[in-house]
Tab-separated table of C-alpha atoms and ligand atoms in Angstrom:
chain	number	residue	atom	x	y	z
A	1	MET	CA	-98.492	228.566	10.426
A	2	ASP	CA	-100.091	225.790	11.586
A	3	ASP	CA	-100.307	221.928	9.695
A	4	CYS	CA	-104.243	222.312	9.957
A	5	ILE	CA	-106.874	224.385	11.930
A	6	ILE	CA	-109.859	222.185	13.197
A	7	ILE	CA	-113.236	224.051	14.079
A	8	GLY	CA	-115.533	222.369	16.095
A	9	ALA	CA	-114.892	219.276	18.840
A	10	GLY	CA	-118.026	217.281	18.159
A	11	PRO	CA	-117.019	213.356	17.469
A	12	ALA	CA	-115.769	214.550	14.162
A	13	GLY	CA	-113.266	217.149	15.334
A	14	LEU	CA	-112.109	215.031	18.626
A	15	THR	CA	-111.305	212.238	16.289
A	16	ALA	CA	-109.528	214.306	13.966
A	17	ALA	CA	-107.313	215.860	16.469
A	18	ILE	CA	-106.533	212.274	17.366
A	19	TYR	CA	-105.636	211.439	13.713
A	20	LEU	CA	-103.363	215.138	13.603
A	21	ALA	CA	-102.110	214.578	16.470
A	22	ARG	CA	-100.638	210.888	16.440
A	23	PHE	CA	-99.544	212.680	12.925
A	24	HIS	CA	-96.707	214.605	14.484
A	25	LEU	CA	-99.027	217.465	12.973
A	26	ARG	CA	-99.202	221.304	13.912
A	27	ILE	CA	-102.491	221.566	14.528
A	28	ARG	CA	-105.401	224.083	16.270
A	29	LEU	CA	-108.537	223.200	17.770
A	30	PHE	CA	-111.029	225.402	18.172
A	31	ASP	CA	-114.696	224.789	19.973
A	32	CYS	CA	-117.467	227.057	21.110
A	33	GLY	CA	-119.078	224.328	23.088
A	34	THR	CA	-122.259	223.177	21.762
A	35	SER	CA	-121.545	220.229	20.399
A	36	ARG	CA	-124.851	217.886	19.632
A	37	ALA	CA	-122.999	215.112	21.270
A	38	ALA	CA	-123.520	216.965	24.735
A	39	LEU	CA	-127.325	216.683	25.020
A	40	ILE	CA	-127.121	213.049	24.530
A	41	ALA	CA	-128.296	211.187	27.960
A	42	CYS	CA	-126.883	207.925	27.268
A	43	THR	CA	-126.490	206.477	24.011
A	44	HIS	CA	-126.876	202.698	23.101
A	45	ASN	CA	-125.918	202.196	19.625
A	46	HIS	CA	-122.468	203.558	19.745
A	47	ALA	CA	-120.083	200.361	19.525
A	48	GLY	CA	-117.788	199.516	22.494
A	49	TYR	CA	-120.015	200.627	25.577
A	50	PRO	CA	-122.291	197.667	26.225
A	51	GLU	CA	-124.009	199.508	28.982
A	52	GLY	CA	-124.358	202.756	26.535
A	53	ILE	CA	-122.252	206.264	27.362
A	54	SER	CA	-123.288	209.818	27.871
A	55	GLY	CA	-122.742	211.996	25.246
A	56	LYS	CA	-120.470	214.173	27.759
A	57	ASP	CA	-118.641	211.250	28.640
A	58	LEU	CA	-118.100	210.438	25.953
A	59	LEU	CA	-116.254	213.884	24.614
A	60	ALA	CA	-114.249	214.065	27.663
A	61	ARG	CA	-112.749	210.624	27.008
A	62	MET	CA	-111.836	211.524	23.086
A	63	LEU	CA	-110.210	215.153	24.671
A	64	ALA	CA	-108.427	213.489	26.797
A	65	GLN	CA	-107.355	211.096	23.747
A	66	ALA	CA	-106.480	213.965	21.835
A	67	GLU	CA	-104.857	215.491	24.522
A	68	ARG	CA	-102.293	213.006	24.963
A	69	TYR	CA	-100.877	213.695	22.040
A	70	GLY	CA	-100.258	217.097	22.354
A	71	ALA	CA	-103.859	218.701	20.971
A	72	VAL	CA	-105.304	221.760	22.596
A	73	ARG	CA	-109.141	222.482	22.456
A	74	GLU	CA	-109.287	226.484	22.698
A	75	LEU	CA	-112.695	227.736	23.583
A	76	ALA	CA	-113.740	229.864	21.164
A	77	GLU	CA	-115.394	230.483	18.266
A	78	VAL	CA	-114.021	230.894	14.220
A	79	THR	CA	-116.468	234.113	12.938
A	80	GLY	CA	-114.298	234.218	9.578
A	81	LEU	CA	-113.023	231.626	7.148
A	82	ARG	CA	-110.909	232.451	3.812
A	83	ALA	CA	-108.577	231.320	1.548
A	84	ALA	CA	-105.188	232.842	1.477
A	85	GLU	CA	-102.106	232.485	-0.970
A	86	THR	CA	-100.664	229.555	1.770
A	87	GLY	CA	-103.868	227.528	2.635
A	88	PHE	CA	-106.204	229.390	4.854
A	89	VAL	CA	-106.869	232.221	7.499
A	90	ALA	CA	-108.968	231.715	10.015
A	91	ARG	CA	-110.705	234.464	12.275
A	92	VAL	CA	-111.033	234.325	15.647
A	93	GLY	CA	-111.894	237.545	17.837
A	94	GLU	CA	-109.300	240.421	16.768
A	95	ARG	CA	-106.986	237.819	15.322
A	96	ASP	CA	-106.095	235.931	12.437
A	97	TYR	CA	-105.036	232.249	12.312
A	98	PRO	CA	-103.112	231.248	8.899
A	99	ALA	CA	-103.096	227.350	8.040
A	100	ARG	CA	-102.139	225.394	5.360
A	101	ALA	CA	-105.115	223.405	5.850
A	102	ILE	CA	-109.120	223.216	7.618
A	103	LEU	CA	-111.126	220.467	8.727
A	104	LEU	CA	-114.833	221.982	9.228
A	105	ALA	CA	-116.678	220.207	11.792
A	106	THR	CA	-118.938	222.742	12.852
A	107	GLY	CA	-122.398	219.936	13.028
A	108	VAL	CA	-125.544	221.111	12.810
A	109	VAL	CA	-128.289	222.619	15.440
A	110	ASN	CA	-131.885	220.577	15.723
A	111	HIS	CA	-134.988	223.172	15.436
A	112	ARG	CA	-136.448	222.886	19.316
A	113	PRO	CA	-139.806	223.025	19.898
A	114	GLU	CA	-141.290	226.258	21.904
A	115	MET	CA	-140.244	225.582	25.637
A	116	SER	CA	-137.889	227.161	28.042
A	117	GLU	CA	-134.040	225.850	28.290
A	118	THR	CA	-134.877	224.271	31.856
A	119	LEU	CA	-137.827	222.084	30.520
A	120	HIS	CA	-136.033	221.766	27.269
A	121	ALA	CA	-133.008	219.773	29.317
A	122	GLU	CA	-135.086	217.648	31.664
A	123	ALA	CA	-137.693	216.476	29.053
A	124	LEU	CA	-133.778	215.603	27.370
A	125	ALA	CA	-132.765	213.592	30.258
A	126	ARG	CA	-135.751	211.689	30.890
A	127	GLY	CA	-135.809	210.490	26.850
A	128	LEU	CA	-139.626	212.062	27.429
A	129	LEU	CA	-137.557	214.589	24.235
A	130	ARG	CA	-135.719	212.938	21.486
A	131	TYR	CA	-134.112	214.069	18.250
A	132	CYS	CA	-132.865	211.047	16.755
A	133	PRO	CA	-134.973	208.488	15.896
A	134	ILE	CA	-132.378	206.126	14.118
A	135	CYS	CA	-129.787	206.567	17.507
A	136	ASP	CA	-133.196	205.768	19.919
A	137	GLY	CA	-135.883	204.471	18.558
A	138	TYR	CA	-135.549	201.129	20.232
A	139	GLU	CA	-135.736	203.035	23.907
A	140	VAL	CA	-139.249	204.041	22.496
A	141	THR	CA	-140.293	200.321	21.684
A	142	ASP	CA	-144.126	199.822	22.219
A	143	ARG	CA	-144.399	202.923	24.135
A	144	ARG	CA	-146.621	206.431	23.211
A	145	VAL	CA	-144.837	208.412	20.898
A	146	GLY	CA	-145.479	211.907	19.095
A	147	VAL	CA	-143.446	213.644	16.178
A	148	ILE	CA	-144.188	217.563	15.966
A	149	GLY	CA	-144.141	217.352	12.245
A	150	THR	CA	-145.630	217.736	8.885
A	151	GLY	CA	-144.583	217.288	5.172
A	152	ASP	CA	-142.136	214.827	3.949
A	153	ARG	CA	-140.028	215.413	7.163
A	154	GLY	CA	-142.289	214.629	9.842
A	155	THR	CA	-144.067	211.611	7.416
A	156	ASN	CA	-140.498	209.692	7.070
A	157	GLU	CA	-139.942	210.117	10.603
A	158	ALA	CA	-143.399	209.001	11.760
A	159	ILE	CA	-143.175	206.075	9.548
A	160	PHE	CA	-139.815	205.393	10.625
A	161	LEU	CA	-140.897	205.106	14.237
A	162	ARG	CA	-143.977	203.005	13.138
A	163	GLY	CA	-141.655	199.944	13.246
A	164	TYR	CA	-140.665	200.241	16.950
A	165	THR	CA	-144.490	201.243	18.120
A	166	ALA	CA	-148.051	200.581	17.164
A	167	ASP	CA	-149.225	203.926	19.025
A	168	MET	CA	-147.704	207.054	16.999
A	169	THR	CA	-149.005	210.682	16.424
A	170	LEU	CA	-147.844	213.186	13.768
A	171	ILE	CA	-148.346	216.412	15.203
A	172	ALA	CA	-148.486	219.362	13.212
A	173	PRO	CA	-146.208	222.291	14.564
A	174	GLU	CA	-148.520	225.285	13.472
A	175	ALA	CA	-152.100	225.059	12.733
A	176	GLU	CA	-153.220	222.559	9.953
A	177	HIS	CA	-150.946	219.564	8.580
A	178	ASP	CA	-149.447	220.477	5.124
A	179	LEU	CA	-150.090	216.356	3.602
A	180	PRO	CA	-150.331	216.051	-0.012
A	181	ASP	CA	-152.907	212.842	-0.882
A	182	GLU	CA	-149.902	210.687	-0.965
A	183	LEU	CA	-148.597	211.216	2.188
A	184	ALA	CA	-151.818	211.780	3.905
A	185	ALA	CA	-152.420	208.069	2.855
A	186	GLU	CA	-149.004	206.137	3.576
A	187	LEU	CA	-149.926	207.519	7.085
A	188	ASP	CA	-153.159	206.282	6.633
A	189	GLU	CA	-151.986	202.881	5.614
A	190	ALA	CA	-148.985	202.569	8.846
A	191	GLY	CA	-151.988	203.853	10.448
A	192	VAL	CA	-149.876	206.684	12.066
A	193	LYS	CA	-152.930	209.247	13.578
A	194	ARG	CA	-152.902	212.802	12.748
A	195	ILE	CA	-153.360	215.610	15.080
A	196	ASP	CA	-153.438	219.226	13.539
A	197	GLY	CA	-151.776	221.975	15.760
A	198	PRO	CA	-150.789	224.380	16.910
A	199	CYS	CA	-148.304	223.250	19.713
A	200	GLY	CA	-147.924	225.193	23.052
A	201	ASN	CA	-148.011	225.251	26.486
A	202	TYR	CA	-145.387	221.973	26.957
A	203	ALA	CA	-144.799	220.734	30.763
A	204	ILE	CA	-143.991	217.656	32.062
A	205	GLU	CA	-147.012	215.776	33.894
A	206	GLY	CA	-146.309	212.532	35.471
A	207	ASP	CA	-143.787	210.409	33.477
A	208	ARG	CA	-145.231	212.189	29.911
A	209	LEU	CA	-144.264	215.154	27.665
A	210	ALA	CA	-147.509	216.994	27.674
A	211	PHE	CA	-148.724	219.728	25.307
A	212	ASP	CA	-151.891	221.645	23.364
A	213	THR	CA	-153.067	220.451	19.896
A	214	ALA	CA	-156.132	221.920	18.087
A	215	GLN	CA	-157.255	218.350	19.395
A	216	GLY	CA	-156.873	219.675	23.185
A	217	ARG	CA	-153.955	218.638	25.412
A	218	LEU	CA	-152.055	215.090	24.670
A	219	ALA	CA	-149.305	213.598	26.558
A	220	PHE	CA	-146.888	211.002	25.332
A	221	ASP	CA	-143.841	208.952	26.678
A	222	SER	CA	-141.631	210.249	24.030
A	223	VAL	CA	-141.788	213.205	21.960
A	224	TYR	CA	-139.959	213.834	18.441
A	225	PRO	CA	-139.437	217.119	17.163
A	226	ALA	CA	-139.071	216.752	13.039
A	227	LEU	CA	-139.116	220.641	12.780
A	228	GLY	CA	-135.315	221.092	10.532
A	229	SER	CA	-131.921	221.793	11.719
A	230	ARG	CA	-129.300	225.067	11.203
A	231	ILE	CA	-126.346	223.553	9.058
A	232	ARG	CA	-123.349	224.816	10.264
A	233	SER	CA	-121.489	225.217	7.204
A	234	GLY	CA	-121.481	229.030	7.221
A	235	LEU	CA	-117.815	229.101	7.347
A	236	ALA	CA	-116.884	226.883	4.383
A	237	ILE	CA	-119.412	228.341	2.614
A	238	GLN	CA	-118.060	231.782	2.989
A	239	ALA	CA	-114.631	230.330	1.828
A	240	GLY	CA	-116.170	228.808	-1.000
A	241	ALA	CA	-117.092	225.907	-0.907
A	242	ARG	CA	-120.172	223.967	-2.529
A	243	ALA	CA	-123.175	223.359	-0.670
A	244	ALA	CA	-126.661	221.111	-1.028
A	245	GLU	CA	-129.572	223.399	-1.031
A	246	ASP	CA	-130.321	222.328	2.693
A	247	GLY	CA	-126.968	224.063	3.505
A	248	CYS	CA	-124.804	220.487	3.941
A	249	LEU	CA	-121.549	220.534	2.452
A	250	GLU	CA	-120.278	219.056	-0.377
A	251	VAL	CA	-117.649	216.444	-0.023
A	252	ASP	CA	-116.206	213.851	-1.954
A	253	ASP	CA	-115.099	210.236	-0.581
A	254	HIS	CA	-111.588	211.721	1.219
A	255	GLN	CA	-113.816	214.558	2.439
A	256	ARG	CA	-112.157	216.936	-0.217
A	257	THR	CA	-114.765	220.003	-0.093
A	258	SER	CA	-115.171	222.006	-3.466
A	259	VAL	CA	-112.012	224.091	-2.360
A	260	PRO	CA	-108.681	222.232	-2.775
A	261	GLY	CA	-107.113	222.652	0.988
A	262	LEU	CA	-110.439	222.809	2.860
A	263	PHE	CA	-112.121	219.534	4.046
A	264	ALA	CA	-115.386	218.718	6.389
A	265	ALA	CA	-116.552	215.734	8.380
A	266	GLY	CA	-119.032	214.343	10.249
A	267	ASP	CA	-123.378	216.371	10.747
A	268	VAL	CA	-121.715	219.489	8.701
A	269	THR	CA	-121.274	216.984	5.813
A	270	LYS	CA	-124.373	215.629	3.904
A	271	GLY	CA	-124.887	211.713	5.215
A	272	LEU	CA	-126.067	209.937	8.294
A	273	ASP	CA	-125.816	212.129	11.581
A	274	GLN	CA	-124.077	209.669	13.884
A	275	ILE	CA	-121.440	209.349	15.866
A	276	SER	CA	-120.050	206.674	14.479
A	277	HIS	CA	-120.039	208.184	11.086
A	278	ALA	CA	-118.718	211.550	12.444
A	279	MET	CA	-115.838	209.572	13.208
A	280	GLY	CA	-115.332	207.427	9.905
A	281	GLU	CA	-115.273	210.653	8.215
A	282	ALA	CA	-113.012	212.888	10.225
A	283	GLY	CA	-110.550	209.855	10.293
A	284	VAL	CA	-110.386	209.519	6.015
A	285	ALA	CA	-110.254	213.728	6.136
A	286	ALA	CA	-107.193	213.957	9.017
A	287	THR	CA	-105.397	210.808	7.013
A	288	THR	CA	-106.102	212.820	3.247
A	289	ILE	CA	-104.593	216.206	5.040
A	290	ARG	CA	-101.963	214.513	6.426
A	291	ASN	CA	-100.552	213.078	2.776
A	292	MET	CA	-101.265	216.135	1.153
A	293	LEU	CA	-99.804	217.981	3.245
A	294	ALA	CA	-97.054	215.394	2.728
A	295	GLU	CA	-97.155	216.087	-0.485
A	296	GLN	CA	-96.389	219.798	-0.532
A	297	ARG	CA	-93.120	219.179	1.925
A	298	PRO	CA	-92.318	215.678	3.019
A	299	LEU	CA	-92.813	215.738	6.465
A	300	ARG	CA	-89.264	213.829	8.027
A	301	ARG	CA	-88.505	214.175	12.136
B	1	FAD	C1	-130.204	213.854	21.357
B	1	FAD	C2	-129.640	213.734	20.671
B	1	FAD	C3	-129.559	212.166	21.167
B	1	FAD	C4	-128.308	211.406	20.072
B	1	FAD	N1	-128.100	210.307	19.879
B	1	FAD	C5	-127.368	209.708	19.076
B	1	FAD	C6	-126.914	208.182	19.656
B	1	FAD	O1	-127.162	207.512	20.366
B	1	FAD	N2	-125.856	207.718	18.647
B	1	FAD	C7	-125.472	208.418	17.515
B	1	FAD	O2	-123.940	208.040	16.657
B	1	FAD	N3	-125.883	210.244	16.745
B	1	FAD	C8	-126.758	210.623	18.242
B	1	FAD	N4	-126.880	212.112	18.042
B	1	FAD	C9	-126.381	212.542	16.841
B	1	FAD	C10	-125.065	212.924	17.276
B	1	FAD	O3	-124.628	213.695	18.376
B	1	FAD	C11	-124.456	213.941	16.238
B	1	FAD	O4	-124.548	212.526	14.925
B	1	FAD	C12	-122.473	214.065	16.646
B	1	FAD	O5	-122.576	214.795	17.472
B	1	FAD	C13	-121.998	214.457	15.106
B	1	FAD	O6	-120.966	215.064	15.734
B	1	FAD	P1	-120.113	216.409	14.995
B	1	FAD	O7	-118.656	216.063	15.416
B	1	FAD	O8	-120.072	216.139	13.037
B	1	FAD	O9	-120.294	217.894	15.485
B	1	FAD	P2	-121.184	218.135	17.332
B	1	FAD	O10	-121.006	217.082	17.840
B	1	FAD	O11	-122.503	219.118	16.840
B	1	FAD	O12	-120.041	219.390	16.985
B	1	FAD	C14	-119.777	220.419	16.477
B	1	FAD	C15	-119.013	221.026	17.108
B	1	FAD	O13	-118.432	222.430	16.830
B	1	FAD	C16	-119.014	223.274	17.059
B	1	FAD	N5	-118.477	224.634	16.509
B	1	FAD	C17	-119.865	225.186	15.410
B	1	FAD	N6	-119.286	225.656	14.700
B	1	FAD	C18	-118.290	226.460	15.429
B	1	FAD	C19	-117.239	227.861	15.253
B	1	FAD	N7	-117.881	229.056	14.363
B	1	FAD	N8	-116.326	227.616	16.116
B	1	FAD	C20	-115.692	226.985	16.795
B	1	FAD	N9	-116.110	225.788	17.275
B	1	FAD	C21	-117.315	225.919	16.180
B	1	FAD	C22	-119.670	222.875	17.770
B	1	FAD	O14	-119.631	223.982	19.221
B	1	FAD	C23	-119.265	221.763	18.247
B	1	FAD	O15	-118.808	221.916	19.761
B	1	FAD	C24	-128.255	212.370	18.970
B	1	FAD	C25	-128.114	213.717	18.647
B	1	FAD	C26	-128.975	214.409	19.410
B	1	FAD	C27	-129.407	215.946	19.384
């Protein structure tokens, strides 16, 4: 039986793997290869890389560091998780893997505007499409920026980005905006333009991302979809863990879910969706897991 199975090898899962492997624990690391960090063309807000670093390079460095201490990333999707008498059982393919503790670091998946995979990848790589104002709002300072969204989420994102540029437009993804008077007033007061959708027919035109709206074709230096995310917390919920309404896992300040022995870190928990936060939570989770296991059975060399 493994001491801990880590599900997910993004910044959270890999940080935990480094810690747990260096605690001399027997771990297993499953990953299905869809880290949100792999979509980052170049992060400039992650401390320690003054020239910035691509998400893929950062993940490769973290994996190399974990491997140095014996961790192995197994490319596989965990499809089931249940509590057992002495811990948990994770299901992968046709096999069951028992472990004394589980760390869920499965992240989230952003809802995307409707466009081809190729166009999405090129627009991301060129910074024409962005998903994280906290991460890269700086890069759109004084540029022409569009947010695809409406309601609270769209308004919050547009108002946040208004701190970087005066040329801000909020475009409804579907037909008309869904904006109560107070949100509309907030947008007006901030000078954010409002355009109805539906949005469609996306294409890169020159150095801009263009698309159709109810008021004709528009083009922006950068477009932020504010369409929400799918939280990959299903496995933990299956094992009995409590989640908030949006699907984010509830954890205490040691990253413990409501199920003893089941921990969570990174975007899948409620909190700031950032690399630094994912890493910090994973460090806390890994250390708590180590101490919990040592209480159950003294760890000796
Ligand atoms: C375009 C973009 C730009 C960003 N820029 C920045 C930035 O500049 N700075 C910053 O701090 N943050 C940035 N972020 C946010 C950052 O990527 C996330 O906060 C970070 O990746 C969260 O790490 P995580 O480990 O929680 O999740 P993820 O990185 O998403 O990793 C989760 C992992 O779990 C695996 N997984 C999921 N389910 C299963 C399963 N059932 N079985 C096995 N494996 C599974 C996935 O394959 C994935 O590898 C950006 C995000 C995007 C999309």
